[in-house]
Amino acid sequence: MGASLYLLAFIIMIFIGITIMIARSNQPEDRYTDLETDEWDCPDCGFHVQLGNICIYCNAKKP
């Protein structure tokens, strides 16, 4: 009885591990390559934006 429970738990753990590996492999690797990394000062509110093309406070676009 005890050995069969360990075997069942082992099979479930293997299944969960394989599921996690498959889920992580489906994520795109270049998801951050399209981000603009130049820093700029927002012309509307003066916030110093460090990443992106849109100010996070006033939603102004980069000039």
Coordinates of N, CA and C in Angstrom, one line a residue:
M1 N 0.8 -1.2 0.0 CA 0.0 0.0 0.0 C 0.9 1.2 0.0
G2 N 1.9 1.3 0.9 CA 2.7 2.5 1.0 C 3.6 2.7 -0.3
A3 N 4.1 1.6 -0.9 CA 4.9 1.7 -2.1 C 4.1 2.3 -3.3
S4 N 2.8 1.8 -3.4 CA 2.0 2.3 -4.5 C 1.6 3.8 -4.3
L5 N 1.5 4.3 -3.1 CA 1.3 5.7 -2.9 C 2.5 6.5 -3.3
Y6 N 3.7 6.0 -3.0 CA 4.9 6.7 -3.4 C 5.1 6.7 -4.9
L7 N 4.7 5.6 -5.5 CA 4.8 5.5 -7.0 C 3.8 6.5 -7.6
L8 N 2.6 6.6 -7.1 CA 1.6 7.5 -7.6 C 2.0 9.0 -7.4
A9 N 2.6 9.3 -6.2 CA 3.1 10.6 -6.0 C 4.2 11.0 -6.9
F10 N 5.1 10.0 -7.2 CA 6.2 10.2 -8.1 C 5.7 10.5 -9.6
I11 N 4.7 9.8 -10.0 CA 4.1 10.0 -11.3 C 3.5 11.3 -11.4
I12 N 2.8 11.7 -10.4 CA 2.1 13.1 -10.4 C 3.2 14.2 -10.4
M13 N 4.3 14.0 -9.7 CA 5.3 15.0 -9.7 C 6.0 15.1 -11.1
I14 N 6.2 14.0 -11.7 CA 6.8 14.0 -13.0 C 5.9 14.7 -14.0
F15 N 4.6 14.4 -13.9 CA 3.6 15.1 -14.8 C 3.6 16.6 -14.5
I16 N 3.6 17.0 -13.3 CA 3.6 18.5 -13.0 C 4.9 19.1 -13.5
G17 N 6.0 18.4 -13.4 CA 7.3 19.0 -13.9 C 7.3 19.1 -15.4
I18 N 6.8 18.1 -16.1 CA 6.7 18.2 -17.5 C 5.8 19.3 -18.0
T19 N 4.7 19.5 -17.3 CA 3.7 20.6 -17.6 C 4.3 21.9 -17.4
I20 N 5.1 22.1 -16.3 CA 5.8 23.4 -16.1 C 6.8 23.7 -17.2
M21 N 7.6 22.7 -17.6 CA 8.6 22.9 -18.6 C 7.9 23.2 -19.9
I22 N 6.8 22.6 -20.3 CA 6.1 22.9 -21.5 C 5.6 24.3 -21.5
A23 N 5.0 24.7 -20.3 CA 4.4 26.1 -20.2 C 5.5 27.2 -20.3
R24 N 6.7 26.9 -19.7 CA 7.8 27.9 -19.8 C 8.4 28.0 -21.2
S25 N 8.4 26.9 -21.9 CA 9.0 26.9 -23.3 C 8.1 27.6 -24.3
N26 N 6.9 27.8 -24.0 CA 6.0 28.5 -25.0 C 6.1 30.0 -24.9
Q27 N 6.8 30.6 -23.9 CA 7.0 32.0 -23.8 C 8.0 32.6 -24.8
P28 N 7.7 33.7 -25.5 CA 8.6 34.2 -26.5 C 9.9 34.7 -25.8
E29 N 11.0 34.5 -26.4 CA 12.3 34.9 -25.8 C 12.6 36.3 -26.1
D30 N 12.0 36.9 -27.1 CA 12.4 38.3 -27.5 C 11.2 39.3 -27.1
R31 N 10.6 39.1 -26.0 CA 9.5 39.9 -25.6 C 9.9 41.3 -25.2
Y32 N 11.1 41.5 -24.9 CA 11.6 42.9 -24.5 C 12.4 43.6 -25.6
T33 N 12.6 43.0 -26.7 CA 13.4 43.6 -27.7 C 12.8 44.8 -28.4
D34 N 11.5 45.0 -28.3 CA 10.8 46.1 -28.9 C 10.7 47.3 -28.0
L35 N 11.2 47.2 -26.8 CA 11.2 48.4 -25.9 C 12.2 49.4 -26.2
E36 N 11.8 50.6 -26.1 CA 12.8 51.7 -26.4 C 13.5 52.0 -25.1
T37 N 14.8 52.0 -25.1 CA 15.6 52.1 -23.9 C 16.3 53.5 -23.7
D38 N 16.0 54.4 -24.6 CA 16.5 55.8 -24.5 C 15.8 56.5 -23.4
E39 N 16.5 57.2 -22.5 CA 15.8 58.0 -21.5 C 15.4 59.4 -22.1
W40 N 14.3 59.9 -21.6 CA 13.8 61.2 -22.1 C 13.0 61.9 -21.1
D41 N 12.9 63.2 -21.2 CA 12.0 64.0 -20.3 C 10.7 64.3 -20.9
C42 N 9.6 64.0 -20.2 CA 8.3 64.2 -20.8 C 8.0 65.7 -21.0
P43 N 7.6 66.2 -22.1 CA 7.4 67.6 -22.4 C 6.1 68.1 -21.6
D44 N 5.2 67.2 -21.3 CA 4.0 67.7 -20.6 C 4.1 67.8 -19.1
C45 N 4.7 66.8 -18.4 CA 4.7 66.8 -17.0 C 6.2 66.9 -16.4
G46 N 7.2 66.8 -17.3 CA 8.6 66.9 -16.9 C 9.1 65.6 -16.2
F47 N 8.4 64.5 -16.2 CA 8.9 63.3 -15.6 C 10.0 62.7 -16.5
H48 N 11.1 62.2 -15.8 CA 12.2 61.6 -16.5 C 11.9 60.1 -16.8
V49 N 11.5 59.8 -18.0 CA 11.1 58.5 -18.4 C 12.4 57.7 -18.7
Q50 N 12.5 56.5 -18.1 CA 13.7 55.8 -18.3 C 13.6 54.6 -19.3
L51 N 12.3 54.2 -19.6 CA 12.1 53.1 -20.5 C 10.7 53.3 -21.2
G52 N 10.7 53.2 -22.5 CA 9.5 53.2 -23.2 C 9.3 54.5 -24.0
N53 N 8.2 54.5 -24.7 CA 7.8 55.7 -25.6 C 6.7 56.5 -25.0
I54 N 6.1 56.1 -23.9 CA 4.9 56.8 -23.3 C 5.2 57.1 -21.8
C55 N 4.9 58.3 -21.4 CA 5.1 58.7 -20.0 C 4.0 57.9 -19.2
I56 N 4.5 57.4 -18.0 CA 3.6 56.6 -17.2 C 2.6 57.4 -16.4
Y57 N 2.9 58.7 -16.3 CA 2.1 59.6 -15.4 C 1.0 60.3 -16.3
C58 N 1.4 60.9 -17.4 CA 0.4 61.7 -18.2 C 0.1 61.0 -19.5
N59 N 0.7 59.9 -19.9 CA 0.4 59.2 -21.1 C 0.8 60.0 -22.4
A60 N 1.7 60.9 -22.2 CA 2.2 61.7 -23.4 C 3.2 60.8 -24.1
K61 N 3.2 60.9 -25.4 CA 4.1 60.1 -26.3 C 5.5 60.8 -26.4
K62 N 6.5 60.0 -26.6 CA 7.9 60.6 -26.8 C 7.9 61.5 -28.0
P63 N 8.5 62.7 -27.8 CA 8.5 63.6 -29.0 C 9.5 63.1 -30.1

